[in-house]
Amino acid sequence: MPKRSKKDLRQFALLSQLPQEVITDQPRITLIGDQEIVVENHKGLISYEDALVKVNTNISPLAIEGDKLVIERMDSETIIIRGRIKSVKYFFEPAQGRSD
């Protein structure tokens, strides 16, 4: 089966009326106020502290910074984190063994 481009997959999602993240396997991030974040289509937990949670996604790792962060629920598709959320950002870690 030929590999489809991201553009083709996005167009298919629009035509099929399916959510884009379902077709492209991208994360869906829902922020509820500053107290809860839901990350769907994640690829696992990288690290967990009460002030910083790192979640792996297909795009890049996701850093969630805040106070008193607690993982409320986690399964193979969804992570729910509660606490006072201060920032949510993608970050790119430098490649191991390289000095650019």
CSV table of C-alpha atoms in Angstrom, one decimal:
chain,number,residue,atom,x,y,z
A,1,MET,CA,0.0,0.0,0.0
A,2,PRO,CA,1.5,3.4,-1.0
A,3,LYS,CA,2.3,5.8,1.7
A,4,ARG,CA,0.1,8.9,1.7
A,5,SER,CA,1.3,12.4,2.2
A,6,LYS,CA,0.1,14.5,5.1
A,7,LYS,CA,-1.7,16.8,2.6
A,8,ASP,CA,-3.5,13.8,1.1
A,9,LEU,CA,-4.6,12.6,4.5
A,10,ARG,CA,-5.8,16.1,5.6
A,11,GLN,CA,-7.9,16.3,2.4
A,12,PHE,CA,-9.3,12.8,3.0
A,13,ALA,CA,-10.2,13.9,6.5
A,14,LEU,CA,-12.1,16.9,5.2
A,15,LEU,CA,-13.9,14.9,2.5
A,16,SER,CA,-14.8,12.0,4.9
A,17,GLN,CA,-15.9,14.5,7.7
A,18,LEU,CA,-13.7,12.5,10.1
A,19,PRO,CA,-11.6,14.5,12.6
A,20,GLN,CA,-8.2,15.2,11.1
A,21,GLU,CA,-6.3,13.8,14.1
A,22,VAL,CA,-8.0,10.4,13.6
A,23,ILE,CA,-6.7,10.1,10.0
A,24,THR,CA,-3.2,11.7,10.5
A,25,ASP,CA,-2.6,10.2,14.0
A,26,GLN,CA,-1.7,13.7,15.3
A,27,PRO,CA,-2.3,14.5,19.0
A,28,ARG,CA,-5.5,16.3,20.0
A,29,ILE,CA,-4.8,18.6,23.0
A,30,THR,CA,-7.7,20.0,25.0
A,31,LEU,CA,-7.0,22.6,27.6
A,32,ILE,CA,-9.8,23.3,30.1
A,33,GLY,CA,-9.2,26.6,31.8
A,34,ASP,CA,-5.8,26.4,33.6
A,35,GLN,CA,-6.8,23.3,35.6
A,36,GLU,CA,-6.9,20.4,33.2
A,37,ILE,CA,-5.3,19.2,30.0
A,38,VAL,CA,-6.3,16.2,27.9
A,39,VAL,CA,-3.8,14.8,25.4
A,40,GLU,CA,-5.2,12.2,23.0
A,41,ASN,CA,-3.2,10.1,20.5
A,42,HIS,CA,-0.1,10.4,22.7
A,43,LYS,CA,2.9,8.0,22.3
A,44,GLY,CA,3.7,7.6,26.0
A,45,LEU,CA,5.0,9.4,29.0
A,46,ILE,CA,8.6,10.7,29.0
A,47,SER,CA,8.8,12.2,32.5
A,48,TYR,CA,6.6,13.2,35.3
A,49,GLU,CA,7.2,15.7,38.1
A,50,ASP,CA,4.7,17.9,40.0
A,51,ALA,CA,5.9,21.0,38.0
A,52,LEU,CA,6.6,19.4,34.6
A,53,VAL,CA,5.1,16.6,32.6
A,54,LYS,CA,6.6,15.5,29.3
A,55,VAL,CA,4.4,13.5,26.9
A,56,ASN,CA,5.6,12.0,23.6
A,57,THR,CA,3.6,12.7,20.5
A,58,ASN,CA,4.0,12.1,16.7
A,59,ILE,CA,4.9,15.8,16.2
A,60,SER,CA,7.5,16.2,19.0
A,61,PRO,CA,7.6,15.8,22.8
A,62,LEU,CA,5.0,18.0,24.6
A,63,ALA,CA,6.0,19.9,27.8
A,64,ILE,CA,3.3,20.8,30.3
A,65,GLU,CA,4.5,23.1,33.0
A,66,GLY,CA,2.6,24.1,36.1
A,67,ASP,CA,2.1,23.6,39.8
A,68,LYS,CA,0.8,20.5,41.6
A,69,LEU,CA,0.4,18.5,38.3
A,70,VAL,CA,-1.2,15.1,38.8
A,71,ILE,CA,-1.9,12.5,36.2
A,72,GLU,CA,-5.6,11.9,36.7
A,73,ARG,CA,-5.9,9.1,34.2
A,74,MET,CA,-3.7,7.5,31.5
A,75,ASP,CA,-4.4,4.8,29.0
A,76,SER,CA,-2.9,3.8,25.6
A,77,GLU,CA,-4.6,6.8,23.9
A,78,THR,CA,-5.4,9.5,26.4
A,79,ILE,CA,-3.6,11.3,29.3
A,80,ILE,CA,-5.6,13.6,31.6
A,81,ILE,CA,-3.4,15.9,33.7
A,82,ARG,CA,-4.8,18.2,36.5
A,83,GLY,CA,-3.2,21.0,38.5
A,84,ARG,CA,-2.4,24.6,37.7
A,85,ILE,CA,-1.2,24.7,34.1
A,86,LYS,CA,1.1,27.5,33.2
A,87,SER,CA,2.3,26.6,29.8
A,88,VAL,CA,2.0,23.9,27.1
A,89,LYS,CA,4.6,23.7,24.3
A,90,TYR,CA,6.3,21.4,21.9
A,91,PHE,CA,10.0,21.0,22.4
A,92,PHE,CA,12.7,19.4,20.3
A,93,GLU,CA,15.5,17.6,22.1
A,94,PRO,CA,18.9,17.8,20.6
A,95,ALA,CA,20.1,14.6,18.9
A,96,GLN,CA,22.3,12.4,21.2
A,97,GLY,CA,26.0,12.5,20.4
A,98,ARG,CA,25.8,15.6,18.1
A,99,SER,CA,27.4,18.9,18.8
A,100,ASP,CA,25.9,21.3,16.3
